């Protein structure tokens, strides 16, 4: 699944949104014709099939925080709200959502309403490309996306070096050597541990740590992985 980061063009809360139980907001999940940090551009109509399918089936793209991290816990992948309206307009994918009245939903609302500026001010979409063309000239986008399967839209942090960081995150999944290097460099794993993760997943690594090192070292490793997850999820 690919991701595209879009700084929020606008954050609008519902009128009278000073009550704790009113947590609606709107913004743009994607902007048409805008080349993103990966060199991709989305064309109008790209979300048409997803939106039509959602209306028909009632199964909508999820609202997550930070793309759910790496899904290492149930909380990571638990939605933080629902999208009540998704529609294409002349700008992009207009998105209207409602945050859940949970601790995480209230936390996100507070971060989005901070002064003098929002602490959370970005949306990032997770999608599967279905129809696209590749660049034929150097000046063209890397991919021109004509049709995508929209899986989720996340509220994400926008760091000062957001474009560079997101480009780096995307690139680590392109081959096993890059993944191994990232796990050693940023997650602090040994080469052997990184190879276990690549071949058998994090669960195999954690199970092995439990057997060999006990609960204390397992907790330290899990904490390190969580810190790395938070660092790249934005």
Short mmCIF file of N, CA, C and O in Angstrom, two decimals, residues 16-125:
data_model
loop_
_atom_site.label_atom_id
_atom_site.label_comp_id
_atom_site.label_asym_id
_atom_site.label_seq_id
_atom_site.Cartn_x
_atom_site.Cartn_y
_atom_site.Cartn_z
N UNK A 16 -19.77 25.96 16.90
CA UNK A 16 -20.01 25.68 18.31
C UNK A 16 -19.18 24.55 18.86
O UNK A 16 -19.54 23.93 19.85
N UNK A 17 -18.05 24.29 18.20
CA UNK A 17 -17.23 23.15 18.60
C UNK A 17 -16.36 23.49 19.80
O UNK A 17 -15.15 23.39 19.77
N UNK A 18 -16.99 23.94 20.86
CA UNK A 18 -16.30 24.13 22.13
C UNK A 18 -16.72 23.06 23.12
O UNK A 18 -16.12 22.89 24.17
N UNK A 19 -17.76 22.32 22.74
CA UNK A 19 -18.23 21.24 23.60
C UNK A 19 -17.38 20.00 23.36
O UNK A 19 -16.96 19.72 22.25
N UNK A 20 -17.09 19.27 24.42
CA UNK A 20 -16.20 18.12 24.34
C UNK A 20 -16.74 17.03 23.43
O UNK A 20 -16.00 16.21 22.91
N UNK A 21 -18.08 17.00 23.25
CA UNK A 21 -18.66 15.91 22.47
C UNK A 21 -18.86 16.29 21.01
O UNK A 21 -19.43 15.53 20.24
N UNK A 22 -18.41 17.48 20.58
CA UNK A 22 -18.52 17.89 19.19
C UNK A 22 -17.12 17.87 18.58
O UNK A 22 -16.30 18.72 18.90
N UNK A 23 -16.85 16.91 17.74
CA UNK A 23 -15.49 16.74 17.24
C UNK A 23 -15.48 16.46 15.74
O UNK A 23 -14.92 15.50 15.27
N UNK A 24 -16.17 17.30 14.97
CA UNK A 24 -16.19 17.17 13.53
C UNK A 24 -15.17 18.13 12.90
O UNK A 24 -14.92 19.21 13.42
N UNK A 25 -14.57 17.72 11.79
CA UNK A 25 -13.61 18.57 11.11
C UNK A 25 -13.62 18.24 9.63
O UNK A 25 -14.18 17.23 9.19
N UNK A 26 -13.03 19.11 8.83
CA UNK A 26 -12.95 18.86 7.40
C UNK A 26 -11.60 19.30 6.86
O UNK A 26 -10.91 20.13 7.46
N UNK A 27 -11.23 18.76 5.75
CA UNK A 27 -9.97 19.10 5.10
C UNK A 27 -9.87 18.36 3.78
O UNK A 27 -10.87 17.81 3.30
N UNK A 28 -8.68 18.31 3.21
CA UNK A 28 -8.46 17.60 1.95
C UNK A 28 -7.50 16.44 2.14
O UNK A 28 -6.37 16.63 2.59
N UNK A 29 -7.97 15.25 1.83
CA UNK A 29 -7.13 14.07 1.93
C UNK A 29 -6.14 13.96 0.79
O UNK A 29 -5.12 13.29 0.90
N UNK A 30 -6.44 14.61 -0.34
CA UNK A 30 -5.55 14.60 -1.50
C UNK A 30 -5.86 15.83 -2.33
O UNK A 30 -6.98 16.33 -2.33
N UNK A 31 -4.84 16.33 -3.02
CA UNK A 31 -5.00 17.48 -3.90
C UNK A 31 -4.64 17.05 -5.31
O UNK A 31 -3.58 16.46 -5.54
N UNK A 32 -5.52 17.32 -6.26
CA UNK A 32 -5.29 16.91 -7.64
C UNK A 32 -4.21 17.76 -8.30
O UNK A 32 -4.09 18.96 -8.03
N UNK A 33 -3.45 17.13 -9.18
CA UNK A 33 -2.47 17.85 -9.99
C UNK A 33 -1.25 18.30 -9.24
O UNK A 33 -0.41 19.03 -9.79
N UNK A 34 -1.10 17.89 -7.98
CA UNK A 34 0.03 18.30 -7.16
C UNK A 34 1.03 17.16 -7.06
O UNK A 34 0.70 16.09 -6.55
N UNK A 35 2.25 17.36 -7.54
CA UNK A 35 3.27 16.31 -7.47
C UNK A 35 3.75 16.18 -6.03
O UNK A 35 4.19 17.15 -5.42
N UNK A 36 3.65 14.98 -5.47
CA UNK A 36 4.02 14.80 -4.06
C UNK A 36 5.52 14.54 -3.92
O UNK A 36 6.28 14.58 -4.89
N UNK A 37 5.95 14.27 -2.69
CA UNK A 37 7.37 14.11 -2.41
C UNK A 37 7.98 12.90 -3.11
O UNK A 37 9.19 12.81 -3.23
N UNK A 38 7.14 11.96 -3.55
CA UNK A 38 7.65 10.77 -4.22
C UNK A 38 7.65 10.92 -5.74
O UNK A 38 8.03 10.01 -6.47
N UNK A 39 7.15 12.06 -6.23
CA UNK A 39 7.06 12.26 -7.66
C UNK A 39 5.77 11.76 -8.27
O UNK A 39 5.67 11.63 -9.50
N UNK A 40 4.75 11.48 -7.45
CA UNK A 40 3.47 11.00 -7.93
C UNK A 40 2.46 12.15 -7.99
O UNK A 40 2.53 13.10 -7.20
N UNK A 41 1.50 12.05 -8.89
CA UNK A 41 0.43 13.03 -8.98
C UNK A 41 -0.89 12.28 -9.18
O UNK A 41 -0.94 11.27 -9.89
N UNK A 42 -1.94 12.74 -8.52
CA UNK A 42 -3.27 12.12 -8.63
C UNK A 42 -4.16 12.99 -9.51
O UNK A 42 -4.22 14.20 -9.33
N UNK A 43 -4.86 12.33 -10.42
CA UNK A 43 -5.75 13.04 -11.33
C UNK A 43 -7.19 13.02 -10.81
O UNK A 43 -7.58 12.09 -10.08
N UNK A 44 -8.00 14.00 -11.19
CA UNK A 44 -9.43 13.97 -10.84
C UNK A 44 -10.06 12.67 -11.34
O UNK A 44 -9.74 12.17 -12.42
N UNK A 45 -10.95 12.12 -10.54
CA UNK A 45 -11.61 10.87 -10.89
C UNK A 45 -10.92 9.65 -10.34
O UNK A 45 -11.46 8.53 -10.41
N UNK A 46 -9.73 9.82 -9.75
CA UNK A 46 -8.97 8.68 -9.26
C UNK A 46 -9.70 7.94 -8.14
O UNK A 46 -9.54 6.73 -7.97
N UNK A 47 -10.52 8.66 -7.36
CA UNK A 47 -11.20 8.05 -6.22
C UNK A 47 -12.64 7.63 -6.54
O UNK A 47 -13.35 7.15 -5.65
N UNK A 48 -13.07 7.82 -7.76
CA UNK A 48 -14.48 7.61 -8.11
C UNK A 48 -14.97 6.22 -7.75
O UNK A 48 -16.05 6.06 -7.17
N UNK A 49 -14.19 5.19 -8.08
CA UNK A 49 -14.62 3.82 -7.80
C UNK A 49 -14.71 3.55 -6.30
O UNK A 49 -15.65 2.91 -5.82
N UNK A 50 -13.73 4.05 -5.54
CA UNK A 50 -13.76 3.86 -4.09
C UNK A 50 -14.98 4.52 -3.48
O UNK A 50 -15.69 3.94 -2.65
N UNK A 51 -15.27 5.75 -3.90
CA UNK A 51 -16.39 6.48 -3.33
C UNK A 51 -17.72 5.82 -3.70
O UNK A 51 -18.62 5.71 -2.86
N UNK A 52 -17.83 5.37 -4.94
CA UNK A 52 -19.06 4.68 -5.36
C UNK A 52 -19.23 3.38 -4.59
O UNK A 52 -20.34 3.03 -4.16
N UNK A 53 -18.13 2.66 -4.41
CA UNK A 53 -18.19 1.41 -3.66
C UNK A 53 -18.57 1.62 -2.21
O UNK A 53 -19.32 0.83 -1.63
N UNK A 54 -18.06 2.69 -1.61
CA UNK A 54 -18.39 2.98 -0.21
C UNK A 54 -19.87 3.29 -0.05
O UNK A 54 -20.52 2.84 0.91
N UNK A 55 -20.41 4.07 -0.97
CA UNK A 55 -21.83 4.40 -0.91
C UNK A 55 -22.70 3.16 -1.06
O UNK A 55 -23.74 3.02 -0.40
N UNK A 56 -22.26 2.25 -1.90
CA UNK A 56 -23.06 1.05 -2.18
C UNK A 56 -22.95 0.01 -1.06
O UNK A 56 -23.95 -0.58 -0.65
N UNK A 57 -21.72 -0.21 -0.57
CA UNK A 57 -21.50 -1.28 0.41
C UNK A 57 -21.58 -0.82 1.85
O UNK A 57 -21.79 -1.62 2.76
N UNK A 58 -21.38 0.50 2.07
CA UNK A 58 -21.33 0.99 3.43
C UNK A 58 -19.98 0.79 4.10
O UNK A 58 -19.81 1.12 5.28
N UNK A 59 -19.02 0.25 3.37
CA UNK A 59 -17.67 0.04 3.89
C UNK A 59 -16.79 1.19 3.42
O UNK A 59 -16.46 1.28 2.23
N UNK A 60 -16.41 2.06 4.35
CA UNK A 60 -15.67 3.27 4.00
C UNK A 60 -14.20 3.13 4.35
O UNK A 60 -13.83 2.31 5.19
N UNK A 61 -13.35 3.95 3.73
CA UNK A 61 -11.94 3.99 4.15
C UNK A 61 -11.84 4.32 5.63
O UNK A 61 -12.64 5.08 6.16
N UNK A 62 -10.86 3.75 6.29
CA UNK A 62 -10.69 3.94 7.72
C UNK A 62 -10.08 5.30 8.04
O UNK A 62 -9.39 5.90 7.21
N UNK A 63 -10.33 5.80 9.24
CA UNK A 63 -9.64 6.98 9.76
C UNK A 63 -8.68 6.50 10.84
O UNK A 63 -9.09 5.98 11.87
N UNK A 64 -7.38 6.64 10.56
CA UNK A 64 -6.36 6.20 11.49
C UNK A 64 -5.52 7.38 11.95
O UNK A 64 -5.60 8.48 11.40
N UNK A 65 -4.70 7.13 12.94
CA UNK A 65 -3.69 8.10 13.37
C UNK A 65 -2.33 7.55 12.99
O UNK A 65 -2.01 6.40 13.31
N UNK A 66 -1.55 8.35 12.26
CA UNK A 66 -0.20 7.97 11.87
C UNK A 66 -0.16 6.64 11.12
O UNK A 66 0.76 5.84 11.29
N UNK A 67 -1.16 6.38 10.31
CA UNK A 67 -1.25 5.14 9.52
C UNK A 67 -1.25 3.88 10.39
O UNK A 67 -0.95 2.80 9.91
N UNK A 68 -1.59 4.04 11.66
CA UNK A 68 -1.60 2.86 12.53
C UNK A 68 -0.23 2.36 12.90
O UNK A 68 -0.09 1.21 13.33
N UNK A 69 0.81 3.22 12.74
CA UNK A 69 2.17 2.75 13.04
C UNK A 69 2.49 1.54 12.19
O UNK A 69 2.22 1.52 10.98
N UNK A 70 3.02 0.52 12.78
CA UNK A 70 3.27 -0.74 12.07
C UNK A 70 2.24 -1.80 12.47
O UNK A 70 2.43 -2.98 12.22
N UNK A 71 1.19 -1.38 13.14
CA UNK A 71 0.17 -2.34 13.53
C UNK A 71 0.67 -3.35 14.54
O UNK A 71 0.27 -4.50 14.54
N UNK A 72 1.58 -2.92 15.43
CA UNK A 72 2.16 -3.85 16.40
C UNK A 72 1.24 -4.11 17.58
O UNK A 72 1.48 -4.98 18.39
N UNK A 73 0.17 -3.32 17.69
CA UNK A 73 -0.79 -3.55 18.76
C UNK A 73 -2.18 -3.26 18.22
O UNK A 73 -2.35 -2.62 17.19
N UNK A 74 -3.18 -3.75 18.97
CA UNK A 74 -4.56 -3.52 18.56
C UNK A 74 -4.87 -2.03 18.56
O UNK A 74 -5.62 -1.53 17.72
N UNK A 75 -4.27 -1.28 19.51
CA UNK A 75 -4.54 0.15 19.59
C UNK A 75 -4.02 0.87 18.35
O UNK A 75 -4.64 1.82 17.86
N UNK A 76 -2.85 0.44 17.83
CA UNK A 76 -2.30 1.08 16.65
C UNK A 76 -3.29 1.09 15.49
O UNK A 76 -3.40 2.07 14.77
N UNK A 77 -3.97 -0.03 15.29
CA UNK A 77 -4.86 -0.17 14.14
C UNK A 77 -6.31 0.15 14.48
O UNK A 77 -7.18 0.01 13.62
N UNK A 78 -6.58 0.59 15.70
CA UNK A 78 -7.94 0.98 16.06
C UNK A 78 -8.25 2.35 15.47
O UNK A 78 -7.50 3.30 15.70
N UNK A 79 -9.33 2.48 14.71
CA UNK A 79 -9.67 3.79 14.13
C UNK A 79 -9.86 4.85 15.22
O UNK A 79 -10.22 4.53 16.36
N UNK A 80 -9.62 6.10 14.84
CA UNK A 80 -9.78 7.22 15.78
C UNK A 80 -11.05 8.00 15.49
O UNK A 80 -11.35 8.99 16.15
N UNK A 81 -11.81 7.55 14.50
CA UNK A 81 -13.05 8.21 14.13
C UNK A 81 -13.58 7.62 12.85
O UNK A 81 -13.15 6.53 12.44
N UNK A 82 -14.50 8.33 12.21
CA UNK A 82 -15.06 7.87 10.93
C UNK A 82 -15.14 9.06 9.97
O UNK A 82 -15.27 10.22 10.39
N UNK A 83 -15.06 8.75 8.69
CA UNK A 83 -15.27 9.76 7.66
C UNK A 83 -16.75 9.76 7.31
O UNK A 83 -17.29 8.74 6.89
N UNK A 84 -17.40 10.88 7.52
CA UNK A 84 -18.84 10.92 7.25
C UNK A 84 -19.13 11.40 5.83
O UNK A 84 -20.23 11.21 5.32
N UNK A 85 -18.14 12.03 5.19
CA UNK A 85 -18.33 12.49 3.82
C UNK A 85 -16.98 12.53 3.10
O UNK A 85 -16.03 13.12 3.62
N UNK A 86 -16.92 11.89 1.95
CA UNK A 86 -15.74 11.94 1.08
C UNK A 86 -16.25 12.23 -0.33
O UNK A 86 -17.13 11.52 -0.83
N UNK A 87 -15.70 13.25 -0.96
CA UNK A 87 -16.16 13.62 -2.30
C UNK A 87 -15.06 14.36 -3.04
O UNK A 87 -14.28 15.11 -2.44
N UNK A 88 -15.01 14.14 -4.34
CA UNK A 88 -14.07 14.89 -5.16
C UNK A 88 -14.69 16.24 -5.54
O UNK A 88 -15.87 16.32 -5.86
N UNK A 89 -13.85 17.30 -5.47
CA UNK A 89 -14.28 18.59 -5.97
C UNK A 89 -13.17 19.16 -6.85
O UNK A 89 -12.28 18.42 -7.28
N UNK A 90 -13.21 20.44 -7.14
CA UNK A 90 -12.22 21.02 -8.04
C UNK A 90 -10.82 21.07 -7.47
O UNK A 90 -9.86 21.30 -8.21
N UNK A 91 -10.69 20.84 -6.16
CA UNK A 91 -9.38 20.89 -5.51
C UNK A 91 -8.80 19.49 -5.31
O UNK A 91 -7.65 19.22 -5.63
N UNK A 92 -9.61 18.60 -4.79
CA UNK A 92 -9.12 17.26 -4.49
C UNK A 92 -10.17 16.44 -3.77
O UNK A 92 -11.37 16.56 -4.05
N UNK A 93 -9.73 15.63 -2.83
CA UNK A 93 -10.62 14.75 -2.08
C UNK A 93 -11.07 15.47 -0.81
O UNK A 93 -10.35 15.51 0.19
N UNK A 94 -12.24 16.06 -0.87
CA UNK A 94 -12.81 16.77 0.28
C UNK A 94 -13.23 15.74 1.31
O UNK A 94 -14.00 14.81 1.02
N UNK A 95 -12.73 15.90 2.53
CA UNK A 95 -12.94 14.89 3.57
C UNK A 95 -13.53 15.53 4.81
O UNK A 95 -12.96 16.48 5.36
N UNK A 96 -14.66 15.01 5.26
CA UNK A 96 -15.29 15.48 6.48
C UNK A 96 -15.37 14.31 7.45
O UNK A 96 -15.91 13.25 7.11
N UNK A 97 -14.81 14.52 8.64
CA UNK A 97 -14.72 13.42 9.58
C UNK A 97 -15.24 13.76 10.96
O UNK A 97 -15.43 14.93 11.31
N UNK A 98 -15.45 12.71 11.73
CA UNK A 98 -15.88 12.85 13.12
C UNK A 98 -14.93 12.03 13.98
O UNK A 98 -14.80 10.82 13.79
N UNK A 99 -14.25 12.71 14.91
CA UNK A 99 -13.38 12.00 15.83
C UNK A 99 -14.20 11.26 16.88
O UNK A 99 -15.25 11.74 17.33
N UNK A 100 -13.72 10.11 17.28
CA UNK A 100 -14.42 9.32 18.29
C UNK A 100 -14.27 9.96 19.67
O UNK A 100 -13.24 10.56 19.98
N UNK A 101 -15.31 9.86 20.52
CA UNK A 101 -15.23 10.41 21.88
C UNK A 101 -14.42 9.50 22.80
O UNK A 101 -14.89 9.07 23.85
N UNK A 102 -13.20 9.19 22.38
CA UNK A 102 -12.29 8.36 23.15
C UNK A 102 -11.09 9.21 23.57
O UNK A 102 -10.95 10.36 23.14
N UNK A 103 -10.22 8.64 24.39
CA UNK A 103 -9.03 9.39 24.80
C UNK A 103 -8.21 9.82 23.60
O UNK A 103 -7.74 10.96 23.53
N UNK A 104 -8.04 8.92 22.62
CA UNK A 104 -7.23 9.25 21.45
C UNK A 104 -7.93 10.28 20.57
O UNK A 104 -7.29 11.18 20.02
N UNK A 105 -9.24 10.18 20.44
CA UNK A 105 -9.98 11.15 19.65
C UNK A 105 -9.90 12.54 20.27
O UNK A 105 -9.69 13.54 19.57
N UNK A 106 -10.08 12.62 21.58
CA UNK A 106 -10.01 13.91 22.26
C UNK A 106 -8.59 14.49 22.19
O UNK A 106 -8.41 15.70 22.07
N UNK A 107 -7.59 13.62 22.28
CA UNK A 107 -6.21 14.08 22.18
C UNK A 107 -5.95 14.70 20.80
O UNK A 107 -5.35 15.76 20.68
N UNK A 108 -6.41 14.03 19.73
CA UNK A 108 -6.22 14.55 18.39
C UNK A 108 -6.94 15.88 18.21
O UNK A 108 -6.42 16.81 17.59
N UNK A 109 -8.16 15.98 18.74
CA UNK A 109 -8.90 17.24 18.64
C UNK A 109 -8.13 18.37 19.31
O UNK A 109 -8.01 19.48 18.77
N UNK A 110 -7.59 18.09 20.50
CA UNK A 110 -6.84 19.12 21.22
C UNK A 110 -5.59 19.54 20.43
O UNK A 110 -5.26 20.73 20.36
N UNK A 111 -4.91 18.58 19.82
CA UNK A 111 -3.71 18.89 19.04
C UNK A 111 -4.04 19.71 17.80
O UNK A 111 -3.31 20.61 17.41
N UNK A 112 -5.18 19.41 17.17
CA UNK A 112 -5.58 20.12 15.97
C UNK A 112 -6.06 21.53 16.26
O UNK A 112 -6.05 22.39 15.37
N UNK A 113 -6.46 21.80 17.51
CA UNK A 113 -7.00 23.12 17.86
C UNK A 113 -6.01 23.97 18.65
O UNK A 113 -6.37 25.04 19.15
N UNK A 114 -4.78 23.53 18.74
CA UNK A 114 -3.81 24.29 19.52
C UNK A 114 -3.50 25.64 18.90
O UNK A 114 -3.61 25.83 17.69
N UNK A 115 -3.12 26.60 19.74
CA UNK A 115 -2.68 27.92 19.30
C UNK A 115 -1.21 28.09 19.70
O UNK A 115 -0.79 27.53 20.72
N UNK A 116 -0.44 28.81 18.92
CA UNK A 116 -0.82 29.65 17.78
C UNK A 116 -0.95 28.88 16.47
O UNK A 116 -1.25 29.48 15.44
N UNK A 117 -0.72 27.58 16.48
CA UNK A 117 -0.87 26.78 15.25
C UNK A 117 -1.22 25.36 15.65
O UNK A 117 -0.89 24.92 16.76
N UNK A 118 -1.88 24.60 14.77
CA UNK A 118 -2.20 23.21 15.09
C UNK A 118 -0.93 22.37 15.25
O UNK A 118 0.04 22.55 14.52
N UNK A 119 -0.94 21.46 16.21
CA UNK A 119 0.17 20.52 16.36
C UNK A 119 0.03 19.37 15.38
O UNK A 119 1.02 18.76 14.98
N UNK A 120 -1.19 19.06 15.01
CA UNK A 120 -1.47 18.09 13.94
C UNK A 120 -2.07 18.88 12.80
O UNK A 120 -3.13 19.50 12.95
N UNK A 121 -1.40 18.90 11.65
CA UNK A 121 -1.91 19.71 10.55
C UNK A 121 -1.75 19.02 9.20
O UNK A 121 -1.60 19.66 8.17
N UNK A 122 -1.79 17.71 9.19
CA UNK A 122 -1.63 17.00 7.93
C UNK A 122 -2.53 15.79 7.81
O UNK A 122 -2.96 15.20 8.81
N UNK A 123 -2.82 15.45 6.58
CA UNK A 123 -3.52 14.21 6.26
C UNK A 123 -2.63 13.39 5.33
O UNK A 123 -1.87 13.95 4.54
N UNK A 124 -2.71 12.09 5.44
CA UNK A 124 -1.95 11.21 4.56
C UNK A 124 -2.84 10.05 4.17
O UNK A 124 -3.49 9.45 5.02
N UNK A 125 -2.91 9.76 2.89
CA UNK A 125 -3.78 8.69 2.42
C UNK A 125 -2.98 7.42 2.19
O UNK A 125 -1.83 7.45 1.76
#
